[in-house]
Amino acid sequence: MAGNPKVLISGAGPVGLTLANELARHGISARIVDRSTARTDKSKALVMWSRTLELFDDAGYAKDFMSSGMPAHGAQISTGRQVVARVPFDLIDSRFAYALMIAQSETERVLEERLATAGVTVERDVELTSFVDKGVCVEAVLTKAGGQRETLEADWLVGCDGAHSTVRHGLGFAFEGSTLQSHWALADGHVTGLDPADHLHIFWHRDGILAFFPIVGDRWRVIANLGAAKDGETRPDPTLEEINALMARRGSPGIVMSDPVWLAAFRINERKVRDYSRGRVFLAGDAAHIHSPAGGQGMNTGMQDAFNLAWKLTLVIEGAATPSLLDSYSPERTAVGDRVLKNAGRLTEAAMLRNPLLQDLRNTIVRFAAGFPQVQHRMADQLGEMDIGYPDSPLTARNGQVDNGPKAGERWPYRLPDGAGGYRFTAVGPAGLVADLAAKFPRLVVAAPTRDPAHATALRLIRPDGYVGFAGAPKDVGRAEAYLAALASEA
Ligand SMILES: Cc1cc2nc3c(=O)[nH]c(=O)nc-3n(C[C@H](O)[C@H](O)[C@H](O)COP(=O)(O)OP(=O)(O)OC[C@H]3O[C@@H](n4cnc5c(N)ncnc54)[C@H](O)[C@@H]3O)c2cc1C
């Protein structure tokens, strides 16, 4: 597509592709450019967690990922042959109570192919080189492979352009944080000797961590921390012999890798911007936050940034909501980013302990705590990103507890009714009330009368991304109207 789109997306990694798909689903014109010639062929982010799957399911395309991935049903932490803790993923409070293991190269393929069927092609070999927010639009300069330049105007620009984001640099936003003082190695290849094969396996050894993530068949990703690192120091990529030596030393006996397709050394950064937006420009995904792969939440968090932003942009572009709706994106997602960084940091610190006394203490505490089903449940929900909510968001209307169902700011645990919502709120409650709301705010709300008598005593407005915006009793309908009136565009 040439010309001026409503939204220009810089970067066609998993986050940019998710955003482009969502905007296409909502009928918004967008261009998506990527400076690379081709999609990644690396497995990078391997885990698609439950909450991300729910969001794709509400959007109607979770199933597209299923045939290219395989479910993992738990994580197991061991020291040698001894199991320290198990986290069963079937405890995750979701209709997707597992982790879908799928190589990032496949995730991107699925998303790009789906986007193409919606008539949007990723413009490759096209780099966003500069932009200016002119207040009424963003003027952006794209530079193509041969050096040819195009200047265009978009209503909104979203930087999904990864850890070295041009958009973030253009905004002058600091990427605050640090690089961990340790070297890491990864290997992707065929592994035998791990049981059960549908689990993530983490070995805590005196020397450090060794973690295995199933990919498909007998293909696994292995990650290990190596020695301490100095500022700016890098290491050569590991050899297969080095990886097998690490496995023999840190894992349980008999684990062997062959035929690696990817061997790499890497360092871990923990960084985040303070704000995810300014004016008509937004950041999402690694452009806004990067952290340790512990927990496997980087890509998931980025995709959820995209889901959060897509419906808000759509309602504003459609003229259905006031532009101030977009002001909620940054506070909502920075709070999530802070939490994800903190949790990943804690998991990484625990894995990297070197003092033998502290290691023993860690093992004892984790073995004890993980014996409690409630603790296992909490750990599983945290990994699956099921505990994310927006209690402090400006979009959350507090009316006290109305029934035993989800409160305002919490996740709506049910699938949104087919055809409902899309980019509009779903009003759930007594038939007459929700029909009235939908009639008064047709561009913001669709009605979903409650059939379940357990929910007939409450009135809720469910956001298009599956969080409760408003929860009240039927008598609070006036407040629900005020909530919607505050969002509605005066245009
Ligand atoms: C080894 C490894 C393992 C990982 N494991 C996990 C995991 O298990 N789970 C998880 O959730 N995450 C994991 N991650 C992190 C995950 O890969 C990233 O979080 C994810 O790729 C971020 O997606 P993104 O779309 O934000 O950015 P990227 O995937 O980095 O995509 C950014 C895109 O923007 C393009 N681009 C950059 N600048 C420009 C420009 N100026 N103009 C146009 N295009 C531009 C780039 O070419 C690129 O295609 C892992 C990462 C690595 C490296």
Coordinates of C-alpha atoms and ligand atoms in Angstrom, one line a residue:
M1 CA 0.0 0.0 0.0
A2 CA 1.3 3.4 -0.8
G3 CA 0.0 6.8 0.4
N4 CA -1.0 8.2 3.7
P5 CA -2.3 5.6 6.2
K6 CA -4.2 6.3 9.4
V7 CA -1.5 4.4 11.2
L8 CA 2.2 3.8 10.3
I9 CA 3.8 0.8 12.1
S10 CA 7.5 0.7 12.2
G11 CA 8.7 -2.9 12.6
A12 CA 7.1 -6.2 11.6
G13 CA 8.3 -8.4 14.4
P14 CA 5.6 -10.2 16.4
V15 CA 4.4 -7.0 18.0
G16 CA 4.1 -4.9 14.9
L17 CA 2.4 -7.8 13.1
T18 CA -0.1 -8.3 15.9
L19 CA -1.0 -4.6 15.9
A20 CA -1.3 -4.6 12.0
N21 CA -3.6 -7.6 12.2
E22 CA -5.8 -6.1 14.9
L23 CA -6.1 -2.8 13.0
A24 CA -6.9 -4.7 9.8
R25 CA -9.6 -6.7 11.7
H26 CA -11.1 -3.4 12.8
G27 CA -11.0 -2.0 9.2
I28 CA -8.3 0.7 9.9
S29 CA -5.9 1.6 7.1
A30 CA -2.3 0.9 8.2
R31 CA 1.1 0.5 6.6
I32 CA 3.7 -1.7 8.2
V33 CA 7.3 -1.4 7.2
D34 CA 10.4 -3.4 8.2
R35 CA 14.0 -2.6 7.4
S36 CA 14.9 -6.3 7.1
T37 CA 14.7 -8.2 3.9
A38 CA 12.9 -11.2 5.4
R39 CA 11.2 -12.4 8.6
T40 CA 13.4 -13.9 11.3
D41 CA 14.3 -17.6 10.8
K42 CA 15.2 -17.9 14.5
S43 CA 13.1 -19.6 17.2
K44 CA 13.7 -16.6 19.7
A45 CA 10.5 -16.3 21.8
L46 CA 9.1 -19.8 22.2
V47 CA 6.3 -19.5 24.6
M48 CA 2.9 -18.1 23.9
W49 CA 1.2 -17.8 27.2
S50 CA -2.5 -18.4 28.2
R51 CA -3.5 -14.7 28.3
T52 CA -2.0 -14.0 24.9
L53 CA -3.9 -17.0 23.5
E54 CA -7.1 -15.7 25.0
L55 CA -6.7 -12.4 23.3
F56 CA -6.0 -14.1 19.9
D57 CA -9.0 -16.3 20.6
D58 CA -11.3 -13.3 21.2
A59 CA -9.9 -11.9 18.0
G60 CA -10.8 -15.1 16.2
Y61 CA -7.4 -16.5 15.2
A62 CA -5.8 -18.3 18.2
K63 CA -6.4 -21.5 16.2
D64 CA -4.0 -20.3 13.5
F65 CA -1.1 -20.9 15.8
M66 CA -2.1 -24.3 17.1
S67 CA -1.0 -26.4 14.2
S68 CA 2.5 -24.9 14.3
G69 CA 3.0 -25.3 18.1
M70 CA 2.7 -27.8 20.8
P71 CA 1.3 -27.4 24.3
A72 CA 3.6 -27.6 27.3
H73 CA 1.8 -28.7 30.5
G74 CA 4.2 -27.7 33.2
A75 CA 7.6 -26.6 34.4
Q76 CA 9.9 -28.6 36.5
I77 CA 12.8 -27.3 38.6
S78 CA 15.5 -29.9 39.5
T79 CA 18.9 -30.1 41.0
G80 CA 20.5 -33.1 39.2
R81 CA 18.1 -36.0 39.5
Q82 CA 16.2 -34.4 42.4
V83 CA 13.0 -32.5 41.6
V84 CA 12.8 -29.3 43.6
A85 CA 9.4 -28.0 42.4
R86 CA 6.8 -28.5 39.8
V87 CA 4.4 -25.9 38.4
P88 CA 1.5 -27.6 36.6
F89 CA 0.2 -25.3 33.9
D90 CA -3.3 -26.9 34.1
L91 CA -3.7 -24.8 37.2
I92 CA -3.6 -21.7 35.0
D93 CA -7.0 -20.0 35.4
S94 CA -7.7 -19.9 31.7
R95 CA -9.5 -21.7 28.9
F96 CA -5.9 -22.2 27.6
A97 CA -4.4 -23.9 30.6
Y98 CA -1.1 -24.6 29.0
A99 CA 1.8 -22.8 27.3
L100 CA 1.8 -23.0 23.5
M101 CA 5.4 -23.7 22.5
I102 CA 5.9 -22.2 19.0
A103 CA 9.0 -20.8 17.4
Q104 CA 8.9 -17.0 16.9
S105 CA 9.7 -17.6 13.2
E106 CA 6.4 -19.6 13.0
T107 CA 4.5 -17.0 15.0
E108 CA 5.6 -14.3 12.6
R109 CA 4.8 -16.5 9.6
V110 CA 1.2 -17.1 10.9
L111 CA 0.7 -13.4 11.6
E112 CA 2.2 -12.2 8.3
E113 CA 0.1 -14.7 6.2
R114 CA -3.0 -13.7 8.1
L115 CA -2.3 -10.1 7.5
A116 CA -1.8 -10.8 3.7
T117 CA -5.3 -12.4 3.6
A118 CA -6.6 -9.1 5.0
G119 CA -4.9 -7.3 2.0
V120 CA -2.0 -5.8 4.0
T121 CA 1.5 -6.6 2.9
V122 CA 4.6 -6.0 5.0
E123 CA 6.8 -3.5 3.2
R124 CA 10.3 -5.0 3.5
D125 CA 13.6 -3.4 3.0
V126 CA 11.9 -0.2 4.0
E127 CA 13.3 1.7 7.0
L128 CA 11.7 4.4 9.0
T129 CA 14.6 6.9 9.2
S130 CA 13.0 10.0 10.7
F131 CA 9.7 11.5 11.8
V132 CA 8.2 14.7 13.1
D133 CA 5.0 14.9 15.1
K134 CA 3.2 17.9 13.6
G135 CA 0.4 17.9 16.1
V136 CA -2.3 17.1 13.5
C137 CA -0.4 14.2 12.0
V138 CA 3.1 12.6 12.0
E139 CA 5.3 13.2 9.0
A140 CA 7.6 10.2 8.5
V141 CA 10.5 9.5 6.1
L142 CA 10.9 6.0 4.8
T143 CA 14.1 5.0 3.1
K144 CA 14.0 2.0 0.7
A145 CA 16.8 -0.5 -0.1
G146 CA 18.2 1.5 -3.0
G147 CA 18.3 4.7 -0.9
Q148 CA 15.0 6.0 -2.4
R149 CA 13.0 8.1 0.1
E150 CA 9.3 8.6 0.6
T151 CA 7.8 11.2 2.9
L152 CA 4.3 10.4 4.1
E153 CA 1.8 11.6 6.6
A154 CA 0.1 9.3 9.1
D155 CA -2.4 10.2 11.8
W156 CA -0.5 8.0 14.2
L157 CA 2.9 6.3 14.4
V158 CA 3.6 3.2 16.4
G159 CA 7.2 2.1 17.0
C160 CA 7.3 -1.7 17.2
D161 CA 10.9 -1.6 16.0
G162 CA 12.6 -3.6 18.7
A163 CA 15.2 -3.0 21.3
H164 CA 17.1 -0.4 19.1
S165 CA 14.0 1.4 18.2
T166 CA 14.3 4.3 15.8
V167 CA 11.0 5.7 17.1
R168 CA 12.2 5.6 20.7
H169 CA 15.4 7.4 19.7
G170 CA 13.4 9.9 17.7
L171 CA 11.3 10.7 20.8
G172 CA 14.5 11.1 22.8
F173 CA 13.2 8.7 25.5
A174 CA 15.8 7.1 27.7
F175 CA 15.9 3.3 27.9
E176 CA 16.5 3.2 31.6
G177 CA 18.1 0.1 33.1
S178 CA 21.2 -2.0 32.9
T179 CA 22.9 -4.9 31.3
L180 CA 23.4 -7.9 33.6
Q181 CA 27.0 -8.6 34.5
S182 CA 26.9 -12.2 33.2
H183 CA 27.4 -14.1 30.0
W184 CA 24.7 -16.4 28.6
A185 CA 24.6 -19.1 25.9
L186 CA 21.8 -20.6 24.0
A187 CA 21.4 -23.6 21.7
D188 CA 18.6 -24.8 19.6
G189 CA 18.8 -28.5 18.4
H190 CA 17.6 -32.1 18.9
V191 CA 17.8 -33.2 22.5
T192 CA 17.3 -36.7 24.0
G193 CA 17.1 -37.6 27.7
L194 CA 14.4 -35.2 29.0
D195 CA 11.3 -36.5 30.7
P196 CA 8.5 -35.5 30.6
A197 CA 8.9 -34.1 27.1
D198 CA 6.0 -31.8 27.4
H199 CA 7.5 -29.8 30.3
L200 CA 9.9 -26.9 30.6
H201 CA 12.9 -28.2 32.5
I202 CA 15.1 -26.0 34.7
F203 CA 18.2 -27.3 36.4
W204 CA 19.7 -25.3 39.3
H205 CA 23.4 -26.2 39.6
R206 CA 26.2 -24.8 41.8
D207 CA 27.6 -23.3 38.6
G208 CA 24.4 -21.7 37.4
I209 CA 21.1 -22.4 35.6
L210 CA 20.5 -24.8 32.6
A211 CA 17.0 -24.4 31.2
F212 CA 15.3 -26.5 28.4
F213 CA 12.2 -25.4 26.5
P214 CA 10.5 -27.9 24.1
I215 CA 9.9 -26.6 20.6
V216 CA 8.5 -29.3 18.5
G217 CA 9.2 -33.1 18.2
D218 CA 12.6 -33.6 19.9
R219 CA 13.8 -30.1 19.2
W220 CA 14.6 -28.1 22.3
R221 CA 16.0 -24.7 23.2
V222 CA 18.7 -24.7 25.9
I223 CA 19.8 -21.6 27.9
A224 CA 22.6 -21.5 30.4
N225 CA 24.4 -18.7 32.3
L226 CA 28.1 -18.7 32.1
G227 CA 30.7 -16.6 34.0
A228 CA 30.7 -13.0 35.1
A229 CA 30.9 -10.4 32.4
K230 CA 32.5 -6.9 32.4
D231 CA 30.9 -3.9 30.8
G232 CA 30.8 -4.2 27.0
E233 CA 32.4 -7.6 27.1
T234 CA 31.2 -10.2 24.6
R235 CA 32.0 -13.9 24.0
P236 CA 32.1 -16.1 21.0
D237 CA 29.1 -18.3 20.3
P238 CA 29.3 -21.6 22.1
T239 CA 30.1 -24.9 20.3
L240 CA 28.0 -28.0 20.4
E241 CA 30.7 -29.7 22.5
E242 CA 30.6 -26.8 25.1
I243 CA 26.8 -27.1 25.3
N244 CA 26.9 -30.9 25.7
A245 CA 29.6 -30.5 28.4
L246 CA 27.3 -28.0 30.3
M247 CA 24.4 -30.4 30.1
A248 CA 26.5 -33.3 31.4
R249 CA 27.6 -31.2 34.3
R250 CA 24.5 -29.3 35.2
G251 CA 21.6 -31.6 34.0
S252 CA 20.5 -35.0 35.0
P253 CA 22.5 -37.9 33.3
G254 CA 21.9 -38.8 29.7
I255 CA 20.8 -35.5 28.2
V256 CA 22.5 -35.0 24.9
M257 CA 22.1 -32.4 22.1
S258 CA 22.7 -33.1 18.4
D259 CA 22.3 -31.2 15.1
P260 CA 22.0 -27.7 16.5
V261 CA 20.4 -25.1 14.2
W262 CA 21.3 -22.1 16.3
L263 CA 24.2 -21.5 18.8
A264 CA 24.6 -18.1 20.3
A265 CA 26.2 -16.1 23.1
F266 CA 24.1 -13.3 24.5
R267 CA 23.8 -10.8 27.4
I268 CA 20.7 -9.8 29.2
N269 CA 19.4 -6.3 29.3
E270 CA 16.7 -5.0 31.7
R271 CA 15.5 -1.7 30.4
K272 CA 12.3 0.2 30.0
V273 CA 11.0 3.6 29.0
R274 CA 9.1 5.7 31.5
D275 CA 6.3 6.6 29.0
Y276 CA 5.1 4.6 26.1
S277 CA 3.7 7.6 24.2
R278 CA 4.0 11.2 23.4
G279 CA 1.6 13.1 21.2
R280 CA 0.8 11.0 18.1
V281 CA 3.6 8.6 18.6
F282 CA 3.5 5.3 20.6
L283 CA 5.9 2.5 21.5
A284 CA 5.1 -1.1 21.9
G285 CA 7.0 -4.3 22.6
D286 CA 10.8 -4.5 22.8
A287 CA 11.0 -0.8 21.8
A288 CA 9.5 0.0 25.2
H289 CA 10.7 -2.8 27.5
I290 CA 13.3 -5.6 27.4
H291 CA 14.2 -8.0 30.1
S292 CA 15.5 -11.5 30.9
P293 CA 14.0 -14.4 29.0
A294 CA 13.2 -16.0 32.4
G295 CA 9.4 -16.4 32.4
G296 CA 9.3 -16.1 28.6
Q297 CA 7.1 -13.0 28.7
G298 CA 8.9 -10.5 26.5
M299 CA 7.0 -11.2 23.3
N300 CA 3.8 -11.9 25.1
T301 CA 3.9 -8.6 26.9
G302 CA 4.6 -6.8 23.7
M303 CA 1.7 -8.5 21.9
Q304 CA -0.6 -7.5 24.8
D305 CA 0.6 -3.9 24.4
A306 CA -0.5 -4.2 20.7
F307 CA -4.0 -5.5 21.7
N308 CA -4.4 -2.7 24.3
L309 CA -3.5 0.0 21.7
A310 CA -5.4 -1.4 18.7
W311 CA -9.0 -0.9 19.9
K312 CA -8.2 2.5 21.4
L313 CA -6.7 3.8 18.2
T314 CA -9.7 2.3 16.3
L315 CA -12.3 4.0 18.4
V316 CA -10.5 7.3 18.1
I317 CA -9.9 7.0 14.4
E318 CA -13.6 6.1 13.9
G319 CA -14.5 9.2 15.7
A320 CA -16.4 7.2 18.3
A321 CA -14.2 8.1 21.3
T322 CA -12.4 11.2 22.4
P323 CA -8.6 11.1 21.7
S324 CA -8.0 11.3 25.5
L325 CA -8.9 7.5 25.5
L326 CA -5.3 7.0 24.1
D327 CA -3.9 8.7 27.3
S328 CA -4.7 5.4 29.1
Y329 CA -2.3 3.3 27.0
S330 CA 0.9 4.4 28.6
P331 CA -0.1 4.2 32.3
E332 CA -1.8 0.9 31.8
R333 CA 1.1 -0.7 29.9
T334 CA 4.0 0.9 31.8
A335 CA 2.5 -0.6 35.1
V336 CA 2.4 -4.0 33.4
G337 CA 6.0 -3.5 32.0
D338 CA 7.3 -2.6 35.5
R339 CA 5.8 -5.8 36.9
V340 CA 7.0 -8.0 34.2
L341 CA 10.6 -6.6 34.6
K342 CA 10.4 -7.1 38.3
N343 CA 9.2 -10.7 38.1
A344 CA 11.7 -11.7 35.4
G345 CA 14.5 -10.0 37.4
R346 CA 13.6 -12.0 40.5
L347 CA 13.5 -15.3 38.6
T348 CA 16.9 -14.5 37.0
E349 CA 18.5 -13.5 40.3
A350 CA 17.3 -16.7 41.9
A351 CA 18.7 -18.8 39.0
M352 CA 22.0 -17.0 39.1
L353 CA 22.8 -17.3 42.9
R354 CA 26.4 -18.4 43.2
N355 CA 26.8 -18.6 47.0
P356 CA 26.3 -22.3 48.0
L357 CA 24.6 -21.3 51.3
L358 CA 22.1 -19.1 49.5
Q359 CA 21.6 -21.7 46.8
D360 CA 20.7 -24.3 49.5
L361 CA 18.4 -21.8 51.2
R362 CA 16.7 -21.0 47.9
N363 CA 16.2 -24.7 47.1
T364 CA 14.7 -25.3 50.5
I365 CA 12.3 -22.4 50.4
V366 CA 11.2 -23.1 46.8
R367 CA 10.7 -26.9 47.6
F368 CA 8.6 -25.9 50.7
A369 CA 6.6 -23.2 49.1
A370 CA 5.8 -25.1 45.9
G371 CA 4.3 -27.9 47.9
F372 CA 1.3 -25.6 48.5
P373 CA -1.3 -25.8 45.7
Q374 CA -2.2 -22.1 46.2
V375 CA 1.5 -21.2 45.6
Q376 CA 1.6 -23.4 42.5
H377 CA -1.6 -21.8 41.3
R378 CA -0.2 -18.3 41.8
M379 CA 3.0 -19.1 40.1
A380 CA 1.2 -20.6 37.1
D381 CA -1.2 -17.6 36.8
Q382 CA 1.8 -15.2 37.0
L383 CA 3.6 -17.1 34.2
G384 CA 0.5 -17.2 32.1
E385 CA 0.0 -13.4 32.6
M386 CA -3.4 -14.2 33.9
D387 CA -2.9 -11.9 36.9
I388 CA -2.6 -8.7 34.8
G389 CA -5.3 -6.2 35.4
Y390 CA -5.7 -2.4 35.3
P391 CA -7.0 -1.6 38.8
D392 CA -5.4 1.9 38.8
S393 CA -6.2 2.8 35.2
P394 CA -8.0 6.0 34.4
L395 CA -10.3 3.8 32.4
T396 CA -11.4 1.8 35.5
A397 CA -14.6 2.8 37.2
R398 CA -14.8 1.8 40.8
N399 CA -18.3 1.1 42.2
G400 CA -17.5 -1.3 45.0
Q401 CA -18.1 -5.1 44.9
V402 CA -21.4 -5.9 43.2
D403 CA -21.3 -9.7 43.1
N404 CA -18.7 -12.5 43.2
G405 CA -17.7 -11.8 39.6
P406 CA -14.7 -9.8 38.3
K407 CA -14.3 -6.3 39.6
A408 CA -13.6 -3.2 37.5
G409 CA -10.0 -3.4 36.3
E410 CA -9.9 -7.2 36.4
R411 CA -9.8 -9.7 33.5
W412 CA -13.2 -10.9 32.2
P413 CA -12.7 -14.6 32.4
Y414 CA -15.1 -15.7 29.6
R415 CA -14.7 -15.6 25.9
L416 CA -16.3 -12.5 24.5
P417 CA -19.5 -13.5 22.6
D418 CA -18.9 -14.1 18.9
G419 CA -19.4 -11.0 16.9
A420 CA -19.7 -8.9 20.0
G421 CA -17.3 -6.2 20.9
G422 CA -14.6 -6.2 18.2
Y423 CA -13.3 -2.7 19.0
R424 CA -16.4 -1.8 21.0
F425 CA -17.3 -2.4 24.7
T426 CA -19.6 -5.3 25.5
A427 CA -22.3 -4.5 28.0
V428 CA -23.2 -7.6 30.0
G429 CA -26.2 -7.5 32.3
P430 CA -30.0 -7.5 32.3
A431 CA -31.4 -7.5 28.8
G432 CA -33.3 -4.2 28.9
L433 CA -30.4 -2.3 30.5
V434 CA -27.7 -3.4 28.1
A435 CA -30.0 -2.9 25.1
D436 CA -30.6 0.7 26.3
L437 CA -26.9 1.3 26.7
A438 CA -26.1 0.0 23.2
A439 CA -28.9 2.1 21.8
K440 CA -27.6 5.3 23.5
F441 CA -23.9 4.6 22.6
P442 CA -24.1 2.5 19.4
R443 CA -20.5 3.4 18.3
L444 CA -19.1 2.4 21.7
V445 CA -21.2 -0.5 22.9
V446 CA -22.7 -3.8 21.9
A447 CA -25.2 -5.6 24.2
A448 CA -24.8 -9.0 25.5
P449 CA -27.8 -9.8 27.7
T450 CA -27.0 -12.1 30.6
R451 CA -28.5 -15.5 30.4
D452 CA -26.7 -16.7 33.5
P453 CA -28.9 -15.7 36.5
A454 CA -25.7 -15.5 38.6
H455 CA -24.7 -12.4 36.5
A456 CA -28.1 -10.8 36.2
T457 CA -27.6 -8.8 39.5
A458 CA -24.7 -6.9 37.9
L459 CA -24.0 -4.6 35.0
R460 CA -20.6 -4.6 33.4
L461 CA -18.9 -3.0 30.5
I462 CA -16.2 -5.3 29.2
R463 CA -13.4 -3.6 27.2
P464 CA -12.6 -5.0 23.8
D465 CA -9.3 -6.4 25.3
G466 CA -11.3 -8.5 27.8
Y467 CA -10.9 -6.4 31.0
V468 CA -13.8 -5.0 33.0
G469 CA -14.0 -1.3 32.6
F470 CA -17.1 -0.7 34.6
A471 CA -18.8 -3.0 37.2
G472 CA -21.9 -2.0 39.1
A473 CA -25.4 -3.1 40.1
P474 CA -28.3 -2.6 37.7
K475 CA -29.3 0.5 39.7
D476 CA -25.9 2.0 38.8
V477 CA -26.9 2.3 35.1
G478 CA -26.6 6.1 35.3
R479 CA -22.9 5.7 36.3
A480 CA -22.4 3.3 33.4
E481 CA -23.9 6.0 31.1
A482 CA -21.6 8.6 32.6
Y483 CA -18.6 6.3 32.1
L484 CA -19.5 5.9 28.4
A485 CA -20.3 9.6 28.0
A486 CA -16.9 10.6 29.2
L487 CA -15.3 8.3 26.6
A488 CA -17.7 9.3 23.7
S489 CA -16.4 11.7 21.1
E490 CA -18.4 14.9 20.9
A491 CA -17.9 14.9 17.1
Ligands
LIG1 C1 17.3 -15.7 22.4 C2 16.0 -15.1 22.7 C3 15.0 -15.8 23.3 C4 13.8 -15.2 23.7 N1 12.9 -16.0 24.3 C5 11.7 -15.4 24.6 C6 10.6 -16.2 25.1 O1 10.7 -17.4 25.3 N2 9.4 -15.6 25.3 C7 9.2 -14.3 25.0 O2 8.1 -13.8 25.2 N3 10.2 -13.5 24.5 C8 11.4 -14.1 24.2 N4 12.4 -13.3 23.6 C9 12.1 -11.9 23.4 C10 11.4 -11.8 22.0 O3 12.1 -12.3 21.0 C11 11.1 -10.3 21.8 O4 10.5 -9.8 23.0 C12 10.3 -10.1 20.6 O5 10.9 -10.4 19.4 C13 9.9 -8.6 20.6 O6 9.1 -8.4 19.5 P1 9.0 -7.0 18.8 O7 8.1 -7.1 17.7 O8 8.8 -6.0 19.9 O9 10.5 -6.6 18.3 P2 11.4 -7.4 17.3 O10 11.1 -8.8 17.2 O11 12.8 -7.0 17.6 O12 11.0 -6.8 15.9 C14 11.4 -5.5 15.6 C15 11.4 -5.3 14.0 O13 11.6 -4.0 13.7 C16 12.4 -3.9 12.6 N5 13.0 -2.5 12.6 C17 13.9 -2.0 13.5 N6 14.2 -0.7 13.3 C18 13.4 -0.4 12.2 C19 13.2 0.8 11.5 N7 13.9 1.9 11.8 N8 12.4 0.8 10.4 C20 11.7 -0.3 10.1 N9 11.8 -1.5 10.7 C21 12.7 -1.5 11.8 C22 13.4 -5.0 12.8 O14 14.0 -5.4 11.5 C23 12.5 -6.1 13.4 O15 11.9 -6.9 12.4 C24 13.6 -13.9 23.3 C25 14.6 -13.2 22.6 C26 15.7 -13.7 22.3 C27 16.8 -13.0 21.5

